[in-house]
Coordinates of C-alpha atoms and ligand atoms in Angstrom, one line a residue:
X1 CA 0.0 0.0 0.0
X2 CA 1.2 3.4 -0.7
X3 CA 1.8 6.3 1.8
X4 CA -0.8 8.4 -0.1
X5 CA -3.6 7.2 2.2
X6 CA -2.4 9.6 4.8
X7 CA -5.6 9.5 6.7
X8 CA -4.9 5.9 7.8
X9 CA -2.4 7.1 10.3
X10 CA -3.3 10.7 10.9
X11 CA -3.8 12.4 14.3
X12 CA -6.8 14.7 13.9
X13 CA -7.3 17.7 16.3
X14 CA -10.7 19.3 16.2
X15 CA -11.2 22.9 17.1
X16 CA -13.6 25.8 16.7
X17 CA -12.1 29.1 15.6
X18 CA -14.5 30.9 17.8
X19 CA -13.0 29.6 21.1
X20 CA -9.4 28.7 20.3
X21 CA -7.4 31.9 20.2
X22 CA -8.5 35.5 19.9
X23 CA -5.7 37.7 18.4
X24 CA -7.6 40.9 17.6
X25 CA -9.1 41.2 21.0
X26 CA -12.8 41.3 20.1
X27 CA -13.6 38.3 22.3
X28 CA -14.0 35.8 19.4
X29 CA -11.2 33.5 18.2
X30 CA -9.7 34.2 14.8
X31 CA -7.3 32.9 12.1
X32 CA -4.5 35.1 13.3
X33 CA -4.8 33.6 16.7
X34 CA -5.0 30.1 15.4
X35 CA -1.9 30.7 13.2
X36 CA 0.1 31.7 16.3
X37 CA -0.9 28.4 17.9
X38 CA 0.2 26.2 15.1
X39 CA 3.5 25.6 16.8
X40 CA 1.7 24.3 19.8
X41 CA -0.3 21.8 17.7
X42 CA 2.8 20.8 15.8
X43 CA 4.8 20.3 19.0
X44 CA 2.1 18.0 20.3
X45 CA 2.4 15.9 17.1
X46 CA -0.9 16.8 15.6
X47 CA -0.8 16.4 11.8
X48 CA -4.4 17.3 10.8
X49 CA -6.7 20.0 12.0
X50 CA -10.4 19.8 11.6
X51 CA -12.0 23.3 11.7
X52 CA -15.6 23.8 12.6
X53 CA -17.5 26.1 10.2
X54 CA -16.0 29.5 10.0
X55 CA -17.9 31.0 7.1
X56 CA -20.3 34.0 7.4
X57 CA -23.1 33.0 9.7
X58 CA -25.8 34.5 11.9
X59 CA -24.3 31.9 14.4
X60 CA -27.4 30.6 15.9
X61 CA -26.0 27.0 15.8
X62 CA -22.3 27.4 16.4
X63 CA -21.7 28.3 12.8
X64 CA -23.6 25.3 11.4
X65 CA -26.0 27.8 9.8
X66 CA -24.0 29.3 6.9
X67 CA -25.1 32.3 4.8
X68 CA -22.1 32.4 2.4
X69 CA -20.1 29.3 1.5
X70 CA -17.3 31.2 -0.1
X71 CA -16.1 33.5 2.6
X72 CA -14.7 33.9 6.2
X73 CA -16.9 35.3 8.9
X74 CA -15.5 38.7 9.7
X75 CA -15.3 37.8 13.4
X76 CA -12.6 35.3 12.5
X77 CA -10.7 37.6 10.2
X78 CA -10.4 37.9 6.4
X79 CA -9.9 35.5 3.5
X80 CA -6.3 36.9 3.6
X81 CA -5.9 35.7 7.2
X82 CA -7.2 32.3 6.1
X83 CA -4.7 31.9 3.3
X84 CA -1.9 33.0 5.7
X85 CA -3.0 30.3 8.1
X86 CA -3.1 27.7 5.4
X87 CA 0.4 28.7 4.3
X88 CA 1.8 28.4 7.9
X89 CA 0.0 25.1 8.5
X90 CA 1.5 23.7 5.3
X91 CA 5.0 24.8 6.3
X92 CA 4.6 22.7 9.4
X93 CA 3.2 19.7 7.5
X94 CA -0.3 20.1 9.1
X95 CA -3.2 19.3 6.9
X96 CA -6.5 21.2 7.3
X97 CA -10.0 19.7 7.0
X98 CA -13.0 21.9 7.0
X99 CA -16.7 21.3 7.6
X100 CA -19.0 20.9 4.6
X101 CA -22.4 21.9 5.9
X102 CA -24.7 21.5 2.9
X103 CA -27.7 19.5 4.2
X104 CA -29.1 23.0 5.0
X105 CA -28.2 26.6 4.9
X106 CA -29.0 29.5 7.2
X107 CA -32.4 31.1 6.6
X108 CA -30.4 34.3 6.0
X109 CA -28.7 32.8 3.0
X110 CA -29.6 34.8 -0.2
X111 CA -30.7 31.5 -1.8
X112 CA -33.3 31.0 0.9
X113 CA -34.3 34.6 0.8
X114 CA -34.9 34.3 -2.9
X115 CA -36.6 30.9 -2.6
X116 CA -39.2 32.1 -0.1
X117 CA -39.9 35.3 -2.2
X118 CA -42.1 33.7 -4.8
X119 CA -43.1 30.4 -6.5
X120 CA -41.3 31.5 -9.6
X121 CA -38.1 32.5 -7.9
X122 CA -34.8 31.2 -9.4
X123 CA -34.0 29.4 -6.2
X124 CA -37.5 28.2 -5.3
X125 CA -36.6 24.6 -5.9
X126 CA -33.3 24.8 -4.1
X127 CA -35.3 24.1 -0.9
X128 CA -38.0 21.6 0.0
X129 CA -41.5 23.2 0.0
X130 CA -45.0 21.9 0.6
X131 CA -48.2 23.9 -0.1
X132 CA -50.2 22.0 2.4
X133 CA -49.4 21.4 6.1
X134 CA -47.6 18.1 6.2
X135 CA -49.2 15.6 8.5
X136 CA -45.8 14.8 10.0
X137 CA -44.8 18.4 10.5
X138 CA -43.7 17.8 14.1
X139 CA -41.9 14.5 13.7
X140 CA -38.3 13.4 13.1
X141 CA -36.6 16.2 15.1
X142 CA -32.9 15.9 15.8
X143 CA -33.1 18.1 18.9
X144 CA -36.2 16.9 20.7
X145 CA -37.3 19.3 23.5
X146 CA -35.5 22.2 21.9
X147 CA -36.8 21.9 18.3
X148 CA -40.5 21.9 17.8
X149 CA -41.1 20.9 14.2
X150 CA -39.4 19.7 11.0
X151 CA -41.8 21.6 8.7
X152 CA -42.5 25.3 9.4
X153 CA -44.9 27.6 7.6
X154 CA -43.3 30.6 6.0
X155 CA -45.6 33.6 5.5
X156 CA -43.6 35.1 2.7
X157 CA -43.5 31.9 0.7
X158 CA -47.1 31.0 1.7
X159 CA -45.8 27.4 2.0
X160 CA -44.2 25.0 4.5
X161 CA -40.5 24.3 4.3
X162 CA -38.6 21.3 5.6
X163 CA -35.8 21.6 8.1
X164 CA -34.3 18.5 9.7
X165 CA -32.6 20.7 12.4
X166 CA -33.6 24.0 13.8
X167 CA -36.2 26.1 11.9
X168 CA -33.5 28.6 10.9
X169 CA -31.7 25.8 9.0
X170 CA -33.9 25.1 5.9
X171 CA -32.8 21.9 4.1
X172 CA -31.4 22.2 0.6
X173 CA -33.1 20.1 -2.1
X174 CA -30.4 17.6 -3.0
X175 CA -32.4 16.2 -5.8
X176 CA -32.0 19.5 -7.7
X177 CA -29.0 19.2 -10.1
X178 CA -28.3 22.9 -9.7
X179 CA -27.9 22.4 -5.9
X180 CA -25.5 19.5 -6.6
X181 CA -23.5 21.6 -9.0
X182 CA -23.2 24.4 -6.5
X183 CA -22.0 21.9 -3.8
X184 CA -19.3 20.9 -6.3
X185 CA -18.3 24.5 -6.7
X186 CA -18.0 24.9 -2.9
X187 CA -15.9 21.7 -2.7
X188 CA -13.8 22.9 -5.6
X189 CA -13.3 26.4 -4.1
X190 CA -12.0 25.2 -0.8
X191 CA -9.8 22.6 -2.4
X192 CA -8.2 25.3 -4.5
X193 CA -7.6 27.1 -1.2
X194 CA -5.6 24.2 -0.1
X195 CA -7.8 22.1 2.3
X196 CA -7.1 18.4 2.5
X197 CA -10.7 17.4 2.8
X198 CA -14.1 17.8 4.4
X199 CA -15.9 16.7 7.5
X200 CA -19.3 16.2 5.9
X201 CA -22.1 17.3 8.3
X202 CA -25.2 15.3 8.8
X203 CA -24.6 12.8 6.0
X204 CA -27.8 10.6 6.3
X205 CA -30.0 13.7 6.2
X206 CA -28.1 15.0 3.2
X207 CA -28.9 11.8 1.3
X208 CA -32.7 11.8 2.0
X209 CA -35.3 13.6 0.0
X210 CA -38.0 14.6 2.4
X211 CA -41.6 14.8 1.2
X212 CA -44.7 15.6 3.3
X213 CA -46.3 12.7 5.1
X214 CA -44.9 9.7 7.0
X215 CA -42.9 7.2 5.0
X216 CA -39.6 5.3 5.2
X217 CA -36.8 7.6 4.2
X218 CA -34.9 6.7 1.0
X219 CA -31.2 7.5 1.1
X220 CA -29.5 8.2 -2.2
X221 CA -26.1 6.7 -1.6
X222 CA -25.1 7.2 -5.2
X223 CA -24.7 10.8 -4.3
X224 CA -21.8 10.1 -2.1
X225 CA -20.0 8.3 -4.9
X226 CA -20.6 11.3 -7.2
X227 CA -19.3 13.7 -4.6
X228 CA -16.3 11.5 -4.0
X229 CA -15.5 11.2 -7.7
X230 CA -15.6 15.0 -8.1
X231 CA -13.4 15.5 -5.1
X232 CA -10.9 13.0 -6.3
X233 CA -10.8 14.5 -9.8
X234 CA -9.9 17.8 -8.2
X235 CA -7.5 16.5 -5.7
X236 CA -6.4 12.9 -5.6
X237 CA -5.5 12.7 -1.9
X238 CA -8.4 14.8 -0.5
X239 CA -10.8 13.0 1.8
X240 CA -14.3 13.0 3.1
X241 CA -14.9 12.4 6.8
X242 CA -18.5 11.7 7.4
X243 CA -20.8 12.4 10.3
X244 CA -23.3 9.6 10.2
X245 CA -24.6 8.2 13.5
X246 CA -26.0 5.1 12.0
X247 CA -26.3 1.4 12.8
X248 CA -23.3 -0.9 11.9
X249 CA -25.2 -2.7 9.1
X250 CA -25.9 0.7 7.5
X251 CA -22.3 1.9 7.5
X252 CA -21.2 -0.3 4.5
X253 CA -23.5 1.8 2.2
X254 CA -21.7 5.0 3.3
X255 CA -18.2 3.6 2.7
X256 CA -19.6 2.4 -0.6
X257 CA -18.8 -0.6 -2.8
X258 CA -15.1 -1.2 -2.7
X259 CA -14.5 2.0 -0.8
X260 CA -16.1 4.2 -3.5
X261 CA -18.0 6.4 -1.0
X262 CA -16.8 8.2 2.1
X263 CA -13.2 7.6 3.2
X264 CA -13.6 8.0 6.9
X265 CA -16.6 7.9 9.2
X266 CA -16.9 8.8 12.9
X267 CA -17.5 5.6 14.8
X268 CA -20.4 6.8 16.9
X269 CA -21.4 3.2 17.7
X270 CA -18.1 2.2 19.3
X271 CA -18.0 5.6 21.0
X272 CA -21.1 4.8 23.0
X273 CA -19.9 1.4 24.0
X274 CA -16.6 2.8 25.1
X275 CA -18.4 5.0 27.5
X276 CA -20.5 2.1 28.6
X277 CA -17.4 0.0 29.3
X278 CA -15.8 3.0 31.1
X279 CA -19.0 3.4 33.2
X280 CA -19.5 -0.3 34.1
X281 CA -16.2 -2.1 33.4
X282 CA -18.3 -4.6 31.3
X283 CA -16.5 -4.8 28.0
X284 CA -18.5 -7.4 26.2
X285 CA -20.7 -4.9 24.3
X286 CA -17.6 -2.9 23.3
X287 CA -16.1 -6.1 21.8
X288 CA -19.3 -6.8 19.9
X289 CA -19.4 -3.2 18.7
X290 CA -15.9 -3.4 17.4
X291 CA -16.7 -6.7 15.5
X292 CA -19.9 -5.2 14.2
X293 CA -18.1 -2.3 12.7
X294 CA -15.2 -4.2 11.1
X295 CA -14.0 -2.3 8.0
X296 CA -14.8 -4.2 4.8
X297 CA -12.4 -2.6 2.4
X298 CA -8.8 -1.5 3.2
X299 CA -9.0 2.1 2.0
X300 CA -12.0 2.8 4.2
X301 CA -11.3 3.9 7.8
X302 CA -13.0 4.7 11.1
X303 CA -12.4 8.0 12.9
X304 CA -12.5 7.3 16.6
X305 CA -13.2 10.0 19.2
X306 CA -14.2 10.4 22.8
X307 CA -15.9 13.8 22.9
X308 CA -16.8 16.4 20.3
X309 CA -18.6 19.8 20.2
X310 CA -22.0 18.2 20.6
X311 CA -23.6 16.2 23.4
X312 CA -22.3 12.7 24.1
X313 CA -25.0 10.8 22.2
X314 CA -26.1 7.6 23.9
X315 CA -29.0 6.9 21.6
X316 CA -27.7 3.5 20.4
X317 CA -27.5 2.0 23.8
X318 CA -30.4 0.1 25.3
X319 CA -32.4 2.0 27.9
X320 CA -30.8 0.0 30.7
X321 CA -27.3 0.6 29.4
X322 CA -28.0 4.3 28.9
X323 CA -29.3 4.6 32.5
X324 CA -26.0 3.1 33.7
X325 CA -23.9 5.6 31.8
X326 CA -26.1 8.5 33.0
X327 CA -25.8 7.3 36.5
X328 CA -22.0 7.3 36.3
X329 CA -21.3 10.2 34.0
X330 CA -24.3 12.5 34.0
X331 CA -26.4 11.9 37.0
X332 CA -28.0 15.4 37.2
X333 CA -30.7 16.3 34.9
X334 CA -28.8 19.5 34.0
X335 CA -26.0 17.3 32.6
X336 CA -28.4 15.4 30.2
X337 CA -29.7 16.6 26.9
X338 CA -32.4 15.5 24.5
X339 CA -33.1 12.5 26.7
X340 CA -30.3 10.6 25.1
X341 CA -27.1 12.6 25.7
X342 CA -24.7 14.1 28.2
X343 CA -23.4 17.7 27.7
X344 CA -20.1 17.3 29.6
X345 CA -16.5 17.2 28.7
X346 CA -14.4 14.0 29.2
X347 CA -12.5 15.0 32.3
X348 CA -15.5 16.1 34.3
X349 CA -17.3 12.9 33.4
X350 CA -14.5 10.6 34.3
X351 CA -13.3 12.7 37.2
X352 CA -9.8 11.2 37.6
X353 CA -6.6 11.1 35.7
X354 CA -6.3 7.3 35.6
X355 CA -9.5 6.9 33.8
X356 CA -8.8 9.8 31.4
X357 CA -5.6 8.1 30.4
X358 CA -7.4 4.8 30.1
X359 CA -10.0 6.4 27.8
X360 CA -7.5 8.1 25.6
X361 CA -5.1 5.2 25.4
X362 CA -8.1 3.0 24.4
X363 CA -9.4 5.4 21.8
X364 CA -5.9 5.8 20.3
X365 CA -5.5 2.0 20.1
X366 CA -8.8 1.2 18.3
X367 CA -8.7 0.3 14.6
X368 CA -8.9 3.7 13.0
X369 CA -7.7 7.3 13.1
X370 CA -7.9 9.2 16.4
X371 CA -9.6 12.5 16.7
X372 CA -8.8 14.8 19.7
X373 CA -11.1 17.5 20.9
X374 CA -9.4 20.8 21.7
X375 CA -8.9 21.2 25.4
X376 CA -9.1 17.5 26.2
X377 CA -5.3 17.3 26.1
X378 CA -5.2 19.5 29.2
X379 CA -8.3 18.0 30.8
X380 CA -10.6 21.1 30.4
X381 CA -14.0 21.1 32.1
X382 CA -17.4 22.3 31.1
X383 CA -19.8 25.1 32.1
X384 CA -23.3 23.7 32.8
X385 CA -24.7 27.2 33.3
X386 CA -24.4 27.7 29.5
X387 CA -27.3 26.6 27.3
X388 CA -27.5 23.2 25.7
X389 CA -24.3 22.1 23.9
X390 CA -22.5 25.4 24.7
X391 CA -21.5 23.8 28.0
X392 CA -18.6 22.0 26.2
X393 CA -17.6 25.0 24.1
X394 CA -15.8 27.3 26.5
X395 CA -12.6 29.0 25.3
X396 CA -9.2 27.2 25.3
X397 CA -7.3 27.7 28.6
X398 CA -3.8 28.8 27.6
X399 CA -2.4 30.3 30.8
X400 CA -3.4 31.7 34.1
X401 CA -3.4 35.3 32.7
X402 CA -6.5 37.3 32.3
X403 CA -9.2 35.4 30.3
X404 CA -6.9 32.3 30.4
X405 CA -4.7 33.9 27.7
X406 CA -7.4 33.4 25.2
X407 CA -8.4 37.0 24.7
X408 CA -7.8 40.6 25.8
X409 CA -11.5 41.4 25.7
X410 CA -13.6 41.7 28.8
X411 CA -16.6 40.0 27.2
X412 CA -16.1 36.8 25.4
X413 CA -18.1 34.6 23.0
X414 CA -18.5 32.1 25.9
X415 CA -17.1 32.8 29.4
X416 CA -13.9 31.2 30.5
X417 CA -14.2 28.6 33.2
X418 CA -12.9 30.5 36.3
X419 CA -14.3 28.6 39.2
X420 CA -13.8 25.1 40.7
X421 CA -11.2 22.5 40.0
X422 CA -11.3 23.0 36.2
X423 CA -10.7 26.8 36.4
X424 CA -8.1 28.2 34.1
X425 CA -5.9 29.1 37.1
X426 CA -5.2 25.3 37.6
X427 CA -6.0 23.8 34.2
X428 CA -4.0 25.5 31.4
X429 CA -1.4 24.8 28.8
X430 CA 1.4 27.0 30.2
X431 CA 1.3 25.3 33.6
X432 CA 1.1 21.8 32.1
X433 CA 4.0 22.4 29.8
X434 CA 6.3 22.9 32.8
X435 CA 5.1 19.8 34.7
X436 CA 6.8 16.7 33.2
X437 CA 4.0 14.3 34.1
X438 CA 1.1 16.6 33.2
X439 CA -1.8 15.3 31.1
X440 CA -0.5 17.5 28.2
X441 CA 2.9 15.9 28.2
X442 CA 1.4 12.4 28.6
X443 CA -0.9 13.1 25.6
X444 CA 2.1 14.3 23.5
X445 CA 3.8 11.0 24.3
X446 CA 0.7 9.1 23.3
X447 CA 0.5 10.9 20.0
X448 CA 4.1 10.1 19.2
X449 CA 3.5 6.5 20.1
X450 CA 0.4 6.2 18.0
X451 CA 2.3 7.7 15.0
X452 CA 4.9 4.9 15.4
X453 CA 2.2 2.2 15.5
X454 CA 1.2 2.0 11.8
X455 CA -0.1 -1.5 12.6
X456 CA -3.2 0.2 14.0
X457 CA -4.0 2.3 11.0
X458 CA -3.2 -0.3 8.4
X459 CA -3.2 -3.7 9.9
X460 CA -5.4 -6.6 10.5
X461 CA -6.7 -6.9 14.0
X462 CA -8.3 -9.4 16.4
X463 CA -9.7 -9.3 19.9
X464 CA -7.6 -11.6 22.1
X465 CA -9.3 -14.3 24.1
X466 CA -8.4 -13.3 27.6
X467 CA -9.8 -15.0 30.6
X468 CA -10.8 -11.8 32.3
X469 CA -14.1 -9.9 31.9
X470 CA -12.5 -6.5 32.5
X471 CA -9.6 -6.6 30.2
X472 CA -9.7 -5.8 26.5
X473 CA -6.7 -7.3 24.6
X474 CA -6.2 -6.4 21.0
X475 CA -3.7 -7.7 18.5
X476 CA -2.7 -5.8 15.4
X477 CA -0.5 -7.2 12.6
X478 CA 1.0 -5.3 9.7
X479 CA 3.9 -6.2 7.5
X480 CA 5.4 -8.8 9.8
X481 CA 5.1 -6.8 13.0
X482 CA 2.6 -7.3 15.8
X483 CA 1.2 -5.1 18.5
X484 CA -0.5 -6.3 21.6
X485 CA -2.5 -3.7 23.5
X486 CA -4.3 -4.2 26.8
X487 CA -6.8 -2.1 28.8
X488 CA -8.0 -2.8 32.2
X489 CA -11.4 -1.3 32.9
X490 CA -11.5 -2.4 36.5
X491 CA -10.7 -0.4 39.6
X492 CA -8.5 -3.3 40.7
X493 CA -5.2 -4.5 39.3
X494 CA -5.2 -7.8 37.4
X495 CA -2.7 -10.2 36.1
X496 CA -3.3 -12.0 32.8
X497 CA -1.5 -15.0 31.4
X498 CA -0.9 -15.0 27.7
X499 CA 0.0 -18.0 25.6
X500 CA 1.2 -16.7 22.3
X501 CA 2.6 -20.0 21.1
X502 CA 6.0 -18.2 21.0
X503 CA 9.2 -20.0 21.7
X504 CA 10.4 -20.0 25.3
X505 CA 12.0 -16.6 26.0
X506 CA 9.9 -14.9 23.4
X507 CA 9.9 -11.2 24.1
X508 CA 7.2 -8.5 24.2
X509 CA 8.7 -5.0 24.3
X510 CA 6.7 -2.5 26.3
X511 CA 6.3 0.7 24.3
X512 CA 5.6 3.0 27.2
X513 CA 8.0 1.8 29.9
X514 CA 11.6 0.6 29.8
X515 CA 10.5 -3.0 30.3
X516 CA 10.0 -6.2 28.4
X517 CA 8.0 -9.3 29.1
X518 CA 9.8 -12.6 28.6
X519 CA 7.9 -15.8 28.2
X520 CA 8.4 -18.4 31.0
X521 CA 9.4 -22.0 30.5
X522 CA 6.0 -22.9 29.3
X523 CA 6.1 -20.1 26.8
X524 CA 3.6 -18.0 28.7
X525 CA 3.7 -14.3 29.5
X526 CA 2.4 -13.0 32.9
X527 CA 1.3 -9.4 32.4
X528 CA 0.2 -7.1 35.2
X529 CA -2.3 -4.3 34.6
X530 CA -2.7 -1.8 37.3
X531 CA -6.2 -0.5 38.2
X532 CA -7.5 1.3 35.0
X533 CA -4.1 0.4 33.5
X534 CA -3.1 0.0 29.9
X535 CA 0.0 -1.5 28.3
X536 CA 1.2 -1.4 24.7
X537 CA 3.6 -4.1 23.5
X538 CA 5.4 -4.8 20.2
X539 CA 6.2 -8.3 19.3
X540 CA 7.7 -9.9 16.2
X541 CA 5.6 -11.7 13.7
X542 CA 2.6 -13.2 15.6
X543 CA 0.7 -14.0 12.4
X544 CA 0.1 -17.6 13.6
X545 CA -2.4 -16.3 16.2
X546 CA -4.2 -14.0 13.9
X547 CA -7.7 -15.2 12.8
X548 CA -9.1 -13.0 10.2
X549 CA -12.5 -11.6 10.9
Ligands
NOJ601 C1 -24.2 18.2 13.3 C2 -23.2 19.1 14.0 O1 -22.3 18.4 14.7 C3 -24.1 19.9 15.0 O2 -23.3 20.7 15.9 C4 -25.1 20.7 14.2 O3 -26.0 21.4 15.1 C5 -25.9 19.9 13.3 N1 -25.1 19.0 12.5 C6 -26.6 20.7 12.3 O4 -25.7 21.2 11.3

């Protein structure tokens, strides 16, 4: 395989311009600020940055309501600042992925303004209209409790328009060839600006064509193939990273026949079972989730993550499983959202360093590409006094200076966390840089380690049969080299005995500590895992124990 498939072993860092670094002092993060922080990302070992939407927006949904696809919102700087940022990122070998939010636009987009203006308007059919009130007008909401409908009457248009999300986000009509051509232009535009790919927002909804009245949705997967083809014509190594929280059996259609669809997809399914395992130390469902989402074609890949800018969605768990996760990670009603999620950051949920390390080590070791959420590398907290998902969108804590070194302004887009154990006085980059065993330095080591373990991104894998209900053991194999990785979800230490059918004195090299495990006379390894411990080993060729899934 060639090195061109860079996404197989990338380390993706996700951030929102708004809350990362404010250079011009208006209280909102910007490209000049981010550019000055590229060295920080580079030093951590990050090689790909995913930027949340930064285009002009009324900003009623954290920028996921775009009113001009070809610009930069002036709060974040100019197009010139964007290009400077791209140049500096490239100099450091950092790739940039941006959000492609085309399931819907803002209702302030000129296309929608024109569309609602009259039945004969040029853009009328760019959106989805119904003259009559659809019988299912208040069904299928993505944000139950916050969103009241999916069809809303528009007085100007004298018709009902469809919006899968909030009412200020009208859905584009993807069946309209003019809309598809425009999306290609958007993709082509940003590729020319140097981006390495797109995080495609709300993929399933983008593929459906809503019509009034209840029916089973029809998803047009062929569109993904068309989009992919266009992308690849323009730039051979650009990628699509899809947001599709769907059941495992559905995912194949998104990756496409022989990998002809989306390159990478977030593994929401495994994500939920990771949290279930962390909450209960029962790892059986996680093992099943990993098997259920085994990649079918070698160029396809999962993106694994712990937290993102939304709520932790637990909608795929059973009610009983979900209640267990709520009980452990989001017991107060104020921590929960839309009946199915938790609006907290990783550190506040887990509440201790050991489990944070366990969670990150696990996520980095799963078959796929790891995605880090800004602030998690220093264990930032959340602010539950903010509304909905804003709780997890507070500004980056750089230092213990005023406003955590994020901004000179007195009033910020979201307030800095300045009280309690997660306040910026204690939790910030500058302090953690100086402390050798800080979370930040640990994370930097983990990133380096993951980059050296190409077996994970490329290789075959199997779950090892270990006689212990709390320990997940994974074996990876790539080009004659094996990795064995163990995670102990229990609060107690455990010893496991491994028979790798190696010769006596066969060695396993510990990749994190200056140690090795040597097989005893019977050829067995005795490996100790501390409470919530994890160990990564490299061995020679263990292909004889690999059963292909
Ligand atoms: C998914 C995004 O992650 C979320 O933040 C947004 O609200 C919806 N898509 C609508 O664009």
